[in-house]
Short mmCIF file of C-alpha atoms in Angstrom, two decimals:
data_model
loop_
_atom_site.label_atom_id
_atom_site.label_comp_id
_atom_site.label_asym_id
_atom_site.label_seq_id
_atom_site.Cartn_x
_atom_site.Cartn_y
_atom_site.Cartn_z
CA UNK A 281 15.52 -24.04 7.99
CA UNK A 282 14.37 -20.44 10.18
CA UNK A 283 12.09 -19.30 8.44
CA UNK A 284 10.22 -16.10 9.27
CA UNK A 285 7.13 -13.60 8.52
CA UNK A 286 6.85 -9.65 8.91
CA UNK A 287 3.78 -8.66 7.88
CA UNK A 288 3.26 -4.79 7.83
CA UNK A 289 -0.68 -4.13 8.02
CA UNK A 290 -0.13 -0.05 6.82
CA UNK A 291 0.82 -1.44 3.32
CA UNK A 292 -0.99 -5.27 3.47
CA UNK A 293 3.29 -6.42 2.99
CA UNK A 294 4.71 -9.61 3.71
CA UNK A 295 8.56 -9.81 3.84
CA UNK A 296 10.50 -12.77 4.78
CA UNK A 297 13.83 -14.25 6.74
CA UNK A 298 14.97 -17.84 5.43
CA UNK A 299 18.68 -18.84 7.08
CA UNK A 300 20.09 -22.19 7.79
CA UNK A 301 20.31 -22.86 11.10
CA UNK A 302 23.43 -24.52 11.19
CA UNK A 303 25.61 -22.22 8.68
CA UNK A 304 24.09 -19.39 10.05
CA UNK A 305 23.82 -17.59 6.79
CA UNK A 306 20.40 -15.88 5.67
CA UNK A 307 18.68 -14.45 2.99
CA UNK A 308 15.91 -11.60 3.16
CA UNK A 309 13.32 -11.56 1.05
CA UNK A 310 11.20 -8.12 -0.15
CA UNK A 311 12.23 -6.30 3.06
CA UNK A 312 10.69 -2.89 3.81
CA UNK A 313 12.51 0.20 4.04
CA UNK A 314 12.77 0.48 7.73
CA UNK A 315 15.25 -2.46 8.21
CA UNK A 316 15.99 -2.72 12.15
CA UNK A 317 13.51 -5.35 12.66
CA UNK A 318 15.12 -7.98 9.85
CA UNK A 319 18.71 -6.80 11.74
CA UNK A 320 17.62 -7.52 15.31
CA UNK A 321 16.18 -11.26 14.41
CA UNK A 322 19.65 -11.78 12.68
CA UNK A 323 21.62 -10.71 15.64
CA UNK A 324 19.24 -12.54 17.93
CA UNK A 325 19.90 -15.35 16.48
CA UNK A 326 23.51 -15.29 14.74
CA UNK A 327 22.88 -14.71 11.36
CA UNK A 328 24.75 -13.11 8.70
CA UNK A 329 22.34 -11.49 5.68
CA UNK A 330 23.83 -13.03 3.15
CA UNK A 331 21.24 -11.95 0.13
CA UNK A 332 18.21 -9.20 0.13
CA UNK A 333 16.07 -10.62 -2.94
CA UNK A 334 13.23 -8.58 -4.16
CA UNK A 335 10.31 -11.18 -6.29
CA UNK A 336 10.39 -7.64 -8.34
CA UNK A 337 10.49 -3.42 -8.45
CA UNK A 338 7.66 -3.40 -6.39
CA UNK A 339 5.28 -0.19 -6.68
CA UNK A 340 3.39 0.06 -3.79
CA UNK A 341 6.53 0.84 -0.91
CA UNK A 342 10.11 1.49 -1.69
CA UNK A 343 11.95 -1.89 -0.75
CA UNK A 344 14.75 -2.39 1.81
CA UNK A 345 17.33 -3.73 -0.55
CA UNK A 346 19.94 -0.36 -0.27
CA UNK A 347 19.64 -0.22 3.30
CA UNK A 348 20.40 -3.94 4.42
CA UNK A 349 23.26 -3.30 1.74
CA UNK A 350 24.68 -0.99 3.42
CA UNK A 351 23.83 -2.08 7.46
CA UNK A 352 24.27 -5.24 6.46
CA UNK A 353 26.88 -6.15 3.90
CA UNK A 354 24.28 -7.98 1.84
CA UNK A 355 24.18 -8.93 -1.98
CA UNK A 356 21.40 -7.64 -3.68
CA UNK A 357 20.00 -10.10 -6.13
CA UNK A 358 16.47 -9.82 -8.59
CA UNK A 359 15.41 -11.15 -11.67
CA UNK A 360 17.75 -10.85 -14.47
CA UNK A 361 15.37 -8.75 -16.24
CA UNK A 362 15.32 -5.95 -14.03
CA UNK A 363 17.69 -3.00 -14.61
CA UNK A 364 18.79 -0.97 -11.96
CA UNK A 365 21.45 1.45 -11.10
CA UNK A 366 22.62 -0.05 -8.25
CA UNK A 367 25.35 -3.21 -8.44
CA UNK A 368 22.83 -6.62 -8.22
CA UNK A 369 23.00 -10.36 -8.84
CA UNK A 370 20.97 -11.22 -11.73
CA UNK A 371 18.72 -14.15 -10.58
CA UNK A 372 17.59 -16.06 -13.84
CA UNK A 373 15.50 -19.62 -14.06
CA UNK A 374 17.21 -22.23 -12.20
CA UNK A 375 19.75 -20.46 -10.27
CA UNK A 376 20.45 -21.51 -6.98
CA UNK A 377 21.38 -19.27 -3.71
CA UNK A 378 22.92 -21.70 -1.08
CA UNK A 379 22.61 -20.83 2.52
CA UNK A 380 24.63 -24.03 3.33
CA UNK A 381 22.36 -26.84 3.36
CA UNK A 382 19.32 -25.02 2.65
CA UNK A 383 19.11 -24.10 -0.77
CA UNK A 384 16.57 -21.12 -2.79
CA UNK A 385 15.94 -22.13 -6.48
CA UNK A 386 15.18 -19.58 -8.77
CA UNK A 387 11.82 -19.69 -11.00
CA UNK A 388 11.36 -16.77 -13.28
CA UNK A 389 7.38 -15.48 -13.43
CA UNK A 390 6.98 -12.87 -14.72
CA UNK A 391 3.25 -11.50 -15.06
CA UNK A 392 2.84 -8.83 -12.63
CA UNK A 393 6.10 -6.93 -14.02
CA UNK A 394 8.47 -8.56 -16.54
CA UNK A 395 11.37 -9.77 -13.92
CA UNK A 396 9.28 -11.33 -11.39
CA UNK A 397 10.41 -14.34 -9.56
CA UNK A 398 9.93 -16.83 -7.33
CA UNK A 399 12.08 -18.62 -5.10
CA UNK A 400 12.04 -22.27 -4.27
CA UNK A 401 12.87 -22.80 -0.52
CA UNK A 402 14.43 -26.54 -0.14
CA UNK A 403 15.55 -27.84 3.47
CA UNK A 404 18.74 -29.35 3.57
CA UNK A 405 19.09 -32.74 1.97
CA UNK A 406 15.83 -32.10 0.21
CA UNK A 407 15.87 -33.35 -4.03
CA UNK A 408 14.66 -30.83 -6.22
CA UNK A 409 10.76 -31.95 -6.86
CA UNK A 410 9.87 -31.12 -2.95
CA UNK A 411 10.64 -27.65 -2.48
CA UNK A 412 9.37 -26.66 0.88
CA UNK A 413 8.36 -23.57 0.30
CA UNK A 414 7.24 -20.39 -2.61
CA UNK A 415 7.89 -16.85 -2.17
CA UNK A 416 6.03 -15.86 -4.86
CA UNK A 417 6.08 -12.13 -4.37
CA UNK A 418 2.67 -10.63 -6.19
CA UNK A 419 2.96 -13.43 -9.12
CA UNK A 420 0.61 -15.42 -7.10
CA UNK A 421 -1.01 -14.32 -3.68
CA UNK A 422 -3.75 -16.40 -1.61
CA UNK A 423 -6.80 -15.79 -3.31
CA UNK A 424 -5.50 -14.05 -6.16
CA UNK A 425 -3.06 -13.08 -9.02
CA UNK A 426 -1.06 -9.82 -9.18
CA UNK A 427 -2.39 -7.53 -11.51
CA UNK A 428 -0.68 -6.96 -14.81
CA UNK A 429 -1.89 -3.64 -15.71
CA UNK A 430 -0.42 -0.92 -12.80
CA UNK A 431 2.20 0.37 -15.22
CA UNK A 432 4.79 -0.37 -13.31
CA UNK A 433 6.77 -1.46 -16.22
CA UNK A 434 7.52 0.78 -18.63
CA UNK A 435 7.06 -0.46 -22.53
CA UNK A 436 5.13 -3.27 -21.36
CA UNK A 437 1.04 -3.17 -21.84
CA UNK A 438 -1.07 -5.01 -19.52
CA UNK A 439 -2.07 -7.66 -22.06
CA UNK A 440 1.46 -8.83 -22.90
CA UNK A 441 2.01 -8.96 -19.12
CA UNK A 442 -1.47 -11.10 -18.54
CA UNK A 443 -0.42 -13.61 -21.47
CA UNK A 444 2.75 -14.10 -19.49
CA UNK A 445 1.22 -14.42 -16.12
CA UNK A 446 -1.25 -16.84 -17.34
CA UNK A 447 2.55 -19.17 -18.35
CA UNK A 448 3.82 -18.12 -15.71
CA UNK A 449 0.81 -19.72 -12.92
CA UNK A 450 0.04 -22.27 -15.42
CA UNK A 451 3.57 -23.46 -16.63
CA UNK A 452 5.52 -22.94 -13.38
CA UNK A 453 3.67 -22.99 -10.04
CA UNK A 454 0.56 -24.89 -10.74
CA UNK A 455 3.49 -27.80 -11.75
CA UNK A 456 4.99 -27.45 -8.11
CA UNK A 457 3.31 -30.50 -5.81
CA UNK A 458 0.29 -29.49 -3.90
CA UNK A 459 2.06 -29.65 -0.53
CA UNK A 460 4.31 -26.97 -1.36
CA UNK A 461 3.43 -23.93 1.32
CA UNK A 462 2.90 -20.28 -0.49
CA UNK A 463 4.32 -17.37 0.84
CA UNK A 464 2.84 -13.76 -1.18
CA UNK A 465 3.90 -10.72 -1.02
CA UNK A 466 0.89 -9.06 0.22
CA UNK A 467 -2.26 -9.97 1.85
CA UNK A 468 -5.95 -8.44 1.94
CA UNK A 469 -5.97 -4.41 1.42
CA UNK A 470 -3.24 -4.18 -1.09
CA UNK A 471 -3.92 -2.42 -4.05
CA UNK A 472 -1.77 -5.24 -6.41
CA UNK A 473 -4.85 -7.76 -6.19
CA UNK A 474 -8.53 -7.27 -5.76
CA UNK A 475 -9.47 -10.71 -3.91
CA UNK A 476 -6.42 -11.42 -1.54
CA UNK A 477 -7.14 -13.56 1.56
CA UNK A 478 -5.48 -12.08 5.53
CA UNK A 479 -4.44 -15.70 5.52
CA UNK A 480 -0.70 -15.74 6.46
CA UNK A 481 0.23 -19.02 4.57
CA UNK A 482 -1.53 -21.32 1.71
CA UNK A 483 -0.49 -24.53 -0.35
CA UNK A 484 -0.22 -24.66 -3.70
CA UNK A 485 -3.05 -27.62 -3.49
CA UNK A 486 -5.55 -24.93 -1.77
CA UNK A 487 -5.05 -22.40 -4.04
CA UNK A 488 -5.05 -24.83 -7.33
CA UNK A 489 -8.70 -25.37 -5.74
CA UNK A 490 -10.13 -21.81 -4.39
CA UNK A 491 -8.24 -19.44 -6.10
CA UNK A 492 -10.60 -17.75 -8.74
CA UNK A 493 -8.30 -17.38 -10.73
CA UNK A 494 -6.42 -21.14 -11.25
CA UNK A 495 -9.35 -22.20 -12.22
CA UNK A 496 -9.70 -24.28 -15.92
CA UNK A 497 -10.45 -21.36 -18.23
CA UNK A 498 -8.30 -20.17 -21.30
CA UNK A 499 -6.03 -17.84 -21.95
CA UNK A 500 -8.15 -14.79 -22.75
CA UNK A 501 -10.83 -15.36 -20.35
CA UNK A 502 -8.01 -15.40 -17.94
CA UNK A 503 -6.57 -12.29 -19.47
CA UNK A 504 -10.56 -10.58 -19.29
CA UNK A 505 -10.84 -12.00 -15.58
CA UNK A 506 -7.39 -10.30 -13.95
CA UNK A 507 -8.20 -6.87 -16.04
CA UNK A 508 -11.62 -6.40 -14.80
CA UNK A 509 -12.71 -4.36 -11.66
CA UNK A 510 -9.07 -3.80 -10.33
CA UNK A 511 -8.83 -1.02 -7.35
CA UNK A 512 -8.07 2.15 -8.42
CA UNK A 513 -3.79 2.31 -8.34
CA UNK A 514 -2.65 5.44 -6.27
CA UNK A 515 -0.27 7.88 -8.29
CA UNK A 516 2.97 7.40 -6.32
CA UNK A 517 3.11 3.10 -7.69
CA UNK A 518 5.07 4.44 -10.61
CA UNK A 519 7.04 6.79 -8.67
CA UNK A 520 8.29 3.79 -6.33
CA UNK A 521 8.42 1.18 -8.97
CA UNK A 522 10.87 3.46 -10.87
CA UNK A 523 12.75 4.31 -7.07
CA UNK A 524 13.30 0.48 -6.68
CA UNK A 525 15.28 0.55 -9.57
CA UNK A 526 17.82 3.38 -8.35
CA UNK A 527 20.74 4.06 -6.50
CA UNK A 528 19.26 6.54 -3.29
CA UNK A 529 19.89 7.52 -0.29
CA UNK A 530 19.16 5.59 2.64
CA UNK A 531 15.78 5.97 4.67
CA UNK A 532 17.95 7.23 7.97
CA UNK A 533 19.82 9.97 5.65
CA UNK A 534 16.02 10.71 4.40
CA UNK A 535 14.92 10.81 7.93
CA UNK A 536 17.92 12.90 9.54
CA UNK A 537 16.95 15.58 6.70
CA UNK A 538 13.18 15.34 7.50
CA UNK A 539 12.78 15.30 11.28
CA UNK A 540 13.01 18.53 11.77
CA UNK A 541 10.66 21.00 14.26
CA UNK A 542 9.58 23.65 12.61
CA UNK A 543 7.72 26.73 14.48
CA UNK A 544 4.59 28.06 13.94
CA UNK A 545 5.74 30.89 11.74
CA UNK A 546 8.16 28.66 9.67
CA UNK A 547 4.99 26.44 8.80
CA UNK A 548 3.40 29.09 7.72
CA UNK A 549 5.91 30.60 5.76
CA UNK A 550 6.51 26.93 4.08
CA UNK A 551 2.27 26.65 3.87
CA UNK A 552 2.50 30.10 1.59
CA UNK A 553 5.42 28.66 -0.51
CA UNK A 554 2.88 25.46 -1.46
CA UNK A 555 3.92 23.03 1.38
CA UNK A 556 1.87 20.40 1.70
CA UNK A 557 0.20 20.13 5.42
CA UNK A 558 -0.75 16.41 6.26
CA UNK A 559 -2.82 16.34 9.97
CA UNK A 560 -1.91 12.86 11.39
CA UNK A 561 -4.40 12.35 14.02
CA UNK A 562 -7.31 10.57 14.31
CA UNK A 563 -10.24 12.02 12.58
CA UNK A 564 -12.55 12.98 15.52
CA UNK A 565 -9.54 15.82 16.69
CA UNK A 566 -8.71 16.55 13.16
CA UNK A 567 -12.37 17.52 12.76
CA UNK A 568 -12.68 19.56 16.43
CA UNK A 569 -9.77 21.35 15.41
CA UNK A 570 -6.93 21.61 13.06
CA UNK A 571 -4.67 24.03 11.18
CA UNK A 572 -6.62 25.92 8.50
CA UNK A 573 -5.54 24.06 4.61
CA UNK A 574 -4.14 21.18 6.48
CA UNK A 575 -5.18 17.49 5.14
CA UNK A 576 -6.55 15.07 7.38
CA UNK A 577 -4.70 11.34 6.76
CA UNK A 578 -4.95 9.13 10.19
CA UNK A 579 -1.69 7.11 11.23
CA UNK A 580 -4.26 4.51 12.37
CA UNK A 581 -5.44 3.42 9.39
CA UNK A 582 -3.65 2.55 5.91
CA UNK A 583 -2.18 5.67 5.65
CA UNK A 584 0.74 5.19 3.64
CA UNK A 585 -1.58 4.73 1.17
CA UNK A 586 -3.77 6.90 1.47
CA UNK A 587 -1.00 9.86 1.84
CA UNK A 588 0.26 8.53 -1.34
CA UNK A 589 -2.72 9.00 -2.66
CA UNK A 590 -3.41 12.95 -1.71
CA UNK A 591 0.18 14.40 -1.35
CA UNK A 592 3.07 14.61 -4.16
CA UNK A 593 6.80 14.02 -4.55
CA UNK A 594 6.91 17.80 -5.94
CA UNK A 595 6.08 19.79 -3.12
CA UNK A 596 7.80 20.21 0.59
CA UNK A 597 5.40 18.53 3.17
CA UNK A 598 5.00 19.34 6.60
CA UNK A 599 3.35 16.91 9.22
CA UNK A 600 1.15 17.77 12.23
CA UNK A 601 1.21 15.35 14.61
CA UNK A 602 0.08 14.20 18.51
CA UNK A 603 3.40 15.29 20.31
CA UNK A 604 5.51 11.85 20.17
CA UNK A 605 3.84 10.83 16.54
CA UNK A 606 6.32 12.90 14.33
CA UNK A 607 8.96 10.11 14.08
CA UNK A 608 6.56 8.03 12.93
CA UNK A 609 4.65 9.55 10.75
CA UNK A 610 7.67 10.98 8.70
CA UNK A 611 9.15 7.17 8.87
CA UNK A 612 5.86 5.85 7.16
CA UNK A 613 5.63 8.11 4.44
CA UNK A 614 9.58 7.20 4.07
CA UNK A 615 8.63 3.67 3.34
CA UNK A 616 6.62 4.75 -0.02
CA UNK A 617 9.47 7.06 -0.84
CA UNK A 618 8.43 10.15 0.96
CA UNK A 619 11.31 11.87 1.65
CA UNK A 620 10.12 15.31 0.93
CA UNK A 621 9.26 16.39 4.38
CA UNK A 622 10.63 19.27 5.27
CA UNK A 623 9.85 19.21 8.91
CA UNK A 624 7.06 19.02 11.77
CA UNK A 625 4.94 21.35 13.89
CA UNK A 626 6.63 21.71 16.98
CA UNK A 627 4.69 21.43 19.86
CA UNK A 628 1.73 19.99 17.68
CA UNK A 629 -1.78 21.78 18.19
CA UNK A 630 -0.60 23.56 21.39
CA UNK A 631 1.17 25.49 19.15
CA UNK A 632 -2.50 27.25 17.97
CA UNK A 633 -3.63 27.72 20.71
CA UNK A 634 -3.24 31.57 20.55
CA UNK A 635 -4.15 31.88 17.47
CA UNK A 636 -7.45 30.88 17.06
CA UNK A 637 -7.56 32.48 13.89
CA UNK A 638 -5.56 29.54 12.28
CA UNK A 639 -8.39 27.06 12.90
CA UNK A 640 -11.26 25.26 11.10
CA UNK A 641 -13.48 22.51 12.19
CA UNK A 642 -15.41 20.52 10.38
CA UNK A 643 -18.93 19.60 10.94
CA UNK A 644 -20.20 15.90 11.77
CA UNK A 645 -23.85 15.06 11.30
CA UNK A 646 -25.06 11.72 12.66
CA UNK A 647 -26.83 9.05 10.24
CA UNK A 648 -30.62 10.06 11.85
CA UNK A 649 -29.88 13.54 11.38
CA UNK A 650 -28.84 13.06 8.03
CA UNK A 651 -32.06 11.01 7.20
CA UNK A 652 -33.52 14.31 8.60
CA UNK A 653 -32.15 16.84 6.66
CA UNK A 654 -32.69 14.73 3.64
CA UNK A 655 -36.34 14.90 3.59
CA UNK A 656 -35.80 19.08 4.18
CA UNK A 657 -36.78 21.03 1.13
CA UNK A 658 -33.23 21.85 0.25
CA UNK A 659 -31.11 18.75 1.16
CA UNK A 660 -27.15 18.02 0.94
CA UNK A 661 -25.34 16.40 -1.50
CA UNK A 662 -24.30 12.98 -0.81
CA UNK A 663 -21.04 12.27 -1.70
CA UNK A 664 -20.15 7.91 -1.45
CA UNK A 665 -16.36 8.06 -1.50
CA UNK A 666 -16.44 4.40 -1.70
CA UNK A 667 -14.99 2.65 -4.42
CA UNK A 668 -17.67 1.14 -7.16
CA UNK A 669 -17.08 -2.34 -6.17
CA UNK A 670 -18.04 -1.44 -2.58
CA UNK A 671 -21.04 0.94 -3.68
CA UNK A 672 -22.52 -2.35 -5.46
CA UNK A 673 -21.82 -5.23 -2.67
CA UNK A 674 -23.03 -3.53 -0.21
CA UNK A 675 -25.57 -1.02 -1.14
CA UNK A 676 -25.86 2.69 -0.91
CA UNK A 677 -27.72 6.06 0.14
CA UNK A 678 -30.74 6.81 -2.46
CA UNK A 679 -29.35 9.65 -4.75
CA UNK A 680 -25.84 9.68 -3.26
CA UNK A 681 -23.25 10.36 -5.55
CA UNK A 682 -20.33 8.18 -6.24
CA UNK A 683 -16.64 9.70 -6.33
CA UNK A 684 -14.38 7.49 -5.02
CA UNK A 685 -11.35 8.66 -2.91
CA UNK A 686 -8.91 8.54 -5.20
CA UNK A 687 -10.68 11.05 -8.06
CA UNK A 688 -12.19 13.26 -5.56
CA UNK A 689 -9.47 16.39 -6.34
CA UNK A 690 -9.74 15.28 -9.94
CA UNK A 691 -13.47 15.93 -9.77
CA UNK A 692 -13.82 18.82 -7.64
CA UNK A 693 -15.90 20.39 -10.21
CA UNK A 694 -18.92 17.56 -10.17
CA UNK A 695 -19.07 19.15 -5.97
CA UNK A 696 -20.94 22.21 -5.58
CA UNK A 697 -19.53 25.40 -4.12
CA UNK A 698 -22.80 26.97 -2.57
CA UNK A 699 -25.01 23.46 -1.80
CA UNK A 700 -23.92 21.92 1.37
CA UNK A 701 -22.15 18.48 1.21
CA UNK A 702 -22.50 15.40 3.76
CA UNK A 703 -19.63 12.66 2.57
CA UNK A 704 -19.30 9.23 3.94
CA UNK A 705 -17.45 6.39 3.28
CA UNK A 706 -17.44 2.79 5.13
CA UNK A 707 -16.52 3.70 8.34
CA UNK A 708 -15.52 7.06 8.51
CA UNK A 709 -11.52 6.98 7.94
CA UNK A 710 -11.47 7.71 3.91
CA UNK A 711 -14.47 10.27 4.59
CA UNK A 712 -12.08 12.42 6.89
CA UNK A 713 -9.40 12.53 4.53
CA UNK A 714 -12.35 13.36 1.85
CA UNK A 715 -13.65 16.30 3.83
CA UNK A 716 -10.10 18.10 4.61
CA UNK A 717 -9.87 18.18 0.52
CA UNK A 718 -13.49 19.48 0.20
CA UNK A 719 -12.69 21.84 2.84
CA UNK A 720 -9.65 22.73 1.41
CA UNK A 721 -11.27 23.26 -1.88
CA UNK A 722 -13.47 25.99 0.23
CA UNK A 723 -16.75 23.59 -0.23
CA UNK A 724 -19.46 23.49 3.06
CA UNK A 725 -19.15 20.26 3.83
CA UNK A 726 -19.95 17.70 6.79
CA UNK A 727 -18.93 13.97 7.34
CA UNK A 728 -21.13 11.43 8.50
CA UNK A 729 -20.13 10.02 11.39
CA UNK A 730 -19.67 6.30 11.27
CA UNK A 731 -20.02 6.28 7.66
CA UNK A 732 -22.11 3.85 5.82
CA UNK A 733 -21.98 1.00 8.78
CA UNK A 734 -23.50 3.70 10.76
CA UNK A 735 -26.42 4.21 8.46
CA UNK A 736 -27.24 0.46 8.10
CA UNK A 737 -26.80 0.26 11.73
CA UNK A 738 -29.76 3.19 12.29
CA UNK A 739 -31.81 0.93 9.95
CA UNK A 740 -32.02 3.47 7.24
CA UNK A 741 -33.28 2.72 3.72
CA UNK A 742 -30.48 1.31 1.08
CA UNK A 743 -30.57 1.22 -2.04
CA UNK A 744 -29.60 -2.02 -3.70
CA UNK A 745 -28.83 -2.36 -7.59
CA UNK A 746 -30.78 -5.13 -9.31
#
């Protein structure tokens, strides 16, 4: 048996490659969109994609399943409960997809959405109790369960879906032997768990001892445990659990529309039409200088997500990137289904520099000159943009006031328009995004430079609930 791992960090994703070595026929399993990575192993090594499988319509990235059907030549197979548009082999408990000798068995767990599988990897020759291997997409990740209650699945509530992951762990892959090597979906900073583990690889023995939620418990304090505290689900999951499910054009067709440079004067023709303007550079030269309205979302940090989170399918987007960061950036938002970019700033920020006009900055204010201005007699606002979970592990500023990332346009009204604003975050990647909104909202705000670490760092007071 090959078997291999591609782990995209952006989106926390784990896809997979399992061929037999000597047939030479392979299987892909939850690929991403962007498929030339999955094609080059397989030519490398003389393999013919047999099968793309997706473990389920995942929400959180639009799957690779039309594009290595069409490169490729591959059958598209998923749980038999899944409807889509597009022609599929429905995958239902106990089938079997033979790469020659090796051999994946089909266990149907659903939980996280109501056609969720697993596959069974057996090595040739091996008898059906020893599987090898689980792929058990975001049914059961190391450290954690999926989470039944992102709406993926329309008709479905979150409780029916818990009862049936509860079967589904306890009936199915808590049964499999303890050697049996698990292979999620996703790892730690996806959004479909709040617990998972950056390990690469578990057992089914390790996690049947250190995974919170195997432990003995019943049904409904399982179903209380897996509903509780879950991270805030960014608005485009239902719009790519529902584009999973279609017939679409392919990422390169999206791309060959979407690459386009676009001057000055056409960006700001398209910015008073209601284009969205997404500033792809790091935060520190967002915040020296950037387009007036643009949004701030770094490609060096999860920003799929996090451009998920602030843009919309609706409206045209434009990106503004370091010369030689357009292809990229426009590729990534591709992979969570994207495709309404209608171009890029030629030129980037050289392009402004005429027109000084066109710019903003926005002000940074260290964590000892915050301290400072927060014993003046008129003092910021401090706005956490943490999420609650965070705010209560590891402490926060004295008065700050919680709005996580995600709610911040939502709740524009709880930010003052005249009072000045300081927001922070962890670090200082969610707090730039955070301030381009404020900014673009027309609030006064600064960003704290280093974010929270930065004020425990200066040895500041925190405040710690009881």
């Amino acid at each position: 048996m090959f078997l291999q791992r591609y782990y995209l960090e952006c989106l926390s994703h784990a896809s997979y490659m399992v061929a037999d070595e000597q047939t030479k026929l392979a299987a892909v399993i939850d690929p991403q969109r962007d498929v030339d990575i999955y094609l080059e192993d397989a030519r490398t090594h003389g393999f013919q994609i047999r099968y793309v499988i997706l473990t389920h319509f995942h929400a959180d990235f639009v799957a690779g399943h039309i594009e290595l059907r069409d490169r490729a030549g591959a059958t598209i197979a998923l749980g038999a409960r899944g409807q889509a548009e597009f022609d599929h082999l429905p995958l239902r408990e106990g089938d079997v997809l033979d790469l020659g000798g090796v051999r994946l068995k089909v266990l149907e767990t659903p939980g996280h959405t109501p056609e969720g599988i697993t596959l069974l990897a057996y090595e040739a020759g091996a008898d059906d109790a020893h599987p090898f291997a689980a792929f058990t997409g975001d049914t059961l990740f190391i450290g954690d369960v999926g989470r039944p209650d992102l709406l993926a699945s329309i008709g479905v509530t979150a409780r029916e879906l818990a009862e049936m992951l509860y079967d589904s762990l306890h009936h199915k892959l808590l049964m499999l032997p303890d050697e049996t090597l698990v292979y999620p979906a996703h790892g730690a900073g996806s959004m479909c768990g709040k617990n998972l583990s950056d390990e690469a690889v578990s057992t089914i023995g390790e996690q049947r001892k250190y995974n919170y939620a195997l432990q003995p418990m019943s049904k409904e304090k399982f179903i209380e445990l897996v509903t509780e505290e879950q991270p805030a689900a960014p608005p485009y999951f239902v719009y790519d659990a529902i584009t999973n499910r279609q017939e679409r054009e392919s990422l390169e067709q999206a791309m060959q529309k979407s690459l386009r440079p676009l001057s000055l004067e056409e960006v700001l023709s398209l910015q008073r039409e209601g284009a969205q303007l997404i500033d792809v550079r790091d935060a520190l030269d967002f915040e020296g200088g950037h387009l007036r309205g643009a949004l701030n979302v770094g490609l060096r940090g999860k920003y799929a997500t996090w451009a998920g989170t602030v843009l919309n399918h609706e409206q045209p987007i434009v990106v503004i990137a370091a010369e030689g960061n357009e292809t990229e950036a426009v590729m990534r938002l591709g992979r969570i289904g994207y495709d309404n970019v209608a171009g890029y700033l030629a030129g980037g920020m050289a392009t402004l520099q005429q027109h000084p006009e066109l710019l903003q900055t926005v002000e940074r204010v260290t964590a000892p000159a915050l301290a400072e201005l927060l014993q003046t007699e008129h003092p910021p606002l401090v706005i956490d943009v943490r999420s609650p979970r965070e705010r209560q592990q590891d402490g926060f500023i004295a008065e700050s006031v919680n709005i996580p990332l995600p709610e911040l346009r939502q709740r524009l009204s709880e930010v003052p328009v005249e009072r000045r604003v300081v927001v922070h975050c962890a670090g200082g990647y969610r707090s730039a995004i955070a301030s381009s909104l404020l900014q673009q909202a027309q609030r006064p705000v600064l960003d704290l430079v280093g974010g929270f670490k930065a004020w425990v760092a200066s040895g500041l007071p925190v405040v710690r609930e009881a």
